[in-house]
mmCIF file of C-alpha atoms in Angstrom:
data_model
loop_
_atom_site.group_PDB
_atom_site.id
_atom_site.type_symbol
_atom_site.label_atom_id
_atom_site.label_comp_id
_atom_site.label_asym_id
_atom_site.label_seq_id
_atom_site.Cartn_x
_atom_site.Cartn_y
_atom_site.Cartn_z
ATOM 1 C CA MET A 1 -12.565 -40.209 36.701
ATOM 2 C CA LEU A 2 -9.153 -38.526 36.957
ATOM 3 C CA LEU A 3 -10.084 -35.219 38.442
ATOM 4 C CA GLY A 4 -11.725 -36.832 41.254
ATOM 5 C CA ILE A 5 -8.917 -38.574 41.928
ATOM 6 C CA LEU A 6 -7.223 -35.245 42.136
ATOM 7 C CA PHE A 7 -9.497 -33.855 44.406
ATOM 8 C CA ILE A 8 -8.831 -36.544 46.620
ATOM 9 C CA LEU A 9 -5.394 -36.020 46.572
ATOM 10 C CA GLY A 10 -5.648 -32.099 46.600
ATOM 11 C CA THR A 11 -7.837 -32.526 50.216
ATOM 12 C CA ILE A 12 -4.847 -34.470 51.193
ATOM 13 C CA ASN A 13 -2.158 -32.445 50.145
ATOM 14 C CA PHE A 14 -3.685 -29.355 51.765
ATOM 15 C CA ALA A 15 -4.066 -31.115 55.141
ATOM 16 C CA VAL A 16 -0.516 -32.640 54.983
ATOM 17 C CA HIS A 17 0.832 -28.839 53.838
ATOM 18 C CA LYS A 18 -1.317 -27.465 57.000
ATOM 19 C CA ALA A 19 0.043 -30.094 59.706
ATOM 20 C CA VAL A 20 3.982 -29.449 58.398
ATOM 21 C CA LEU A 21 3.195 -25.886 58.659
ATOM 22 C CA GLU A 22 1.442 -25.864 61.893
ATOM 23 C CA SER A 23 4.686 -28.483 62.940
ATOM 24 C CA ASN A 24 7.147 -25.661 63.366
ATOM 25 C CA HIS A 25 9.694 -27.402 62.203
ATOM 26 C CA PRO A 26 12.898 -25.819 62.517
ATOM 27 C CA LEU A 27 13.635 -26.303 58.433
ATOM 28 C CA LEU A 28 10.303 -23.670 58.384
ATOM 29 C CA ASP A 29 12.051 -21.628 58.998
ATOM 30 C CA THR A 30 14.895 -21.337 56.008
ATOM 31 C CA LEU A 31 11.026 -19.614 54.121
ATOM 32 C CA PRO A 32 10.666 -16.868 52.868
ATOM 33 C CA VAL A 33 8.555 -14.887 55.872
ATOM 34 C CA ALA A 34 5.564 -14.236 53.174
ATOM 35 C CA PHE A 35 5.606 -17.930 52.796
ATOM 36 C CA ARG A 36 4.887 -18.351 56.785
ATOM 37 C CA ALA A 37 2.900 -15.466 57.245
ATOM 38 C CA GLY A 38 -0.785 -14.946 58.554
ATOM 39 C CA GLY A 39 -0.620 -20.020 58.645
ATOM 40 C CA GLY A 40 1.292 -20.206 55.194
ATOM 41 C CA ARG A 41 -1.310 -18.508 53.657
ATOM 42 C CA VAL A 42 0.815 -17.860 50.280
ATOM 43 C CA SER A 43 1.957 -21.783 50.328
ATOM 44 C CA LEU A 44 -1.375 -22.346 50.526
ATOM 45 C CA ALA A 45 -2.417 -20.486 48.127
ATOM 46 C CA PHE A 46 0.457 -21.914 45.951
ATOM 47 C CA GLU A 47 -0.994 -25.949 46.624
ATOM 48 C CA PHE A 48 -4.350 -24.374 45.502
ATOM 49 C CA PHE A 49 -2.898 -23.081 42.591
ATOM 50 C CA VAL A 50 -1.071 -26.251 41.595
ATOM 51 C CA LEU A 51 -4.397 -28.378 42.063
ATOM 52 C CA LEU A 52 -6.351 -26.117 40.072
ATOM 53 C CA MET A 53 -3.804 -25.992 37.105
ATOM 54 C CA ALA A 54 -3.545 -29.750 37.170
ATOM 55 C CA MET A 55 -7.427 -30.387 37.128
ATOM 56 C CA LEU A 56 -7.955 -27.702 34.137
ATOM 57 C CA LEU A 57 -4.946 -29.365 32.426
ATOM 58 C CA VAL A 58 -6.812 -33.190 32.839
ATOM 59 C CA ALA A 59 -10.794 -31.538 31.936
ATOM 60 C CA HIS A 60 -9.244 -30.936 28.627
ATOM 61 C CA ASP A 61 -7.964 -33.819 27.480
ATOM 62 C CA TRP A 62 -4.476 -33.852 29.132
ATOM 63 C CA PRO A 63 -3.962 -36.973 31.155
ATOM 64 C CA ALA A 64 -0.352 -36.698 31.839
ATOM 65 C CA ALA A 65 -1.340 -34.117 34.060
ATOM 66 C CA ALA A 66 -2.604 -36.561 36.499
ATOM 67 C CA TRP A 67 0.103 -38.227 36.661
ATOM 68 C CA GLY A 68 2.327 -34.954 37.429
ATOM 69 C CA TYR A 69 0.305 -34.344 39.938
ATOM 70 C CA ALA A 70 0.288 -37.664 41.663
ATOM 71 C CA ILE A 71 4.401 -37.936 41.375
ATOM 72 C CA TYR A 72 3.952 -34.091 43.361
ATOM 73 C CA SER A 73 1.679 -35.832 45.675
ATOM 74 C CA LEU A 74 3.948 -37.995 46.412
ATOM 75 C CA LEU A 75 6.962 -36.188 47.238
ATOM 76 C CA ASN A 76 4.687 -34.220 49.306
ATOM 77 C CA GLY A 77 3.607 -37.250 51.519
ATOM 78 C CA THR A 78 7.256 -38.477 51.948
ATOM 79 C CA THR A 79 8.602 -34.706 52.635
ATOM 80 C CA ALA A 80 6.156 -34.519 55.454
ATOM 81 C CA TRP A 81 6.433 -37.772 56.517
ATOM 82 C CA LEU A 82 10.257 -37.148 56.909
ATOM 83 C CA LEU A 83 9.385 -33.607 58.954
ATOM 84 C CA LEU A 84 6.705 -34.658 61.052
ATOM 85 C CA ASN A 85 8.553 -37.976 62.184
ATOM 86 C CA GLY A 86 12.021 -35.754 63.321
ATOM 87 C CA ARG A 87 13.920 -38.127 60.347
ATOM 88 C CA ILE A 88 14.778 -34.954 58.878
#
């Protein structure tokens, strides 16, 4: 059950991350070039790594990782909402 929830949260995180990268917000210019190059492939790979680690930890009976990833997702979503709606 937790793995399914993490998968859904991960899918949402990827979509939100990609939307932020495509927004060309001025704040993105403060990121290192490596994170923005190639459409943000390095940052998306990092996003995948975080999701993979959370799923592996949950699969090995560490459910606290699911809470951690849920909080991470909440922070990602909030930040993306602020950036995409011009509040930052």
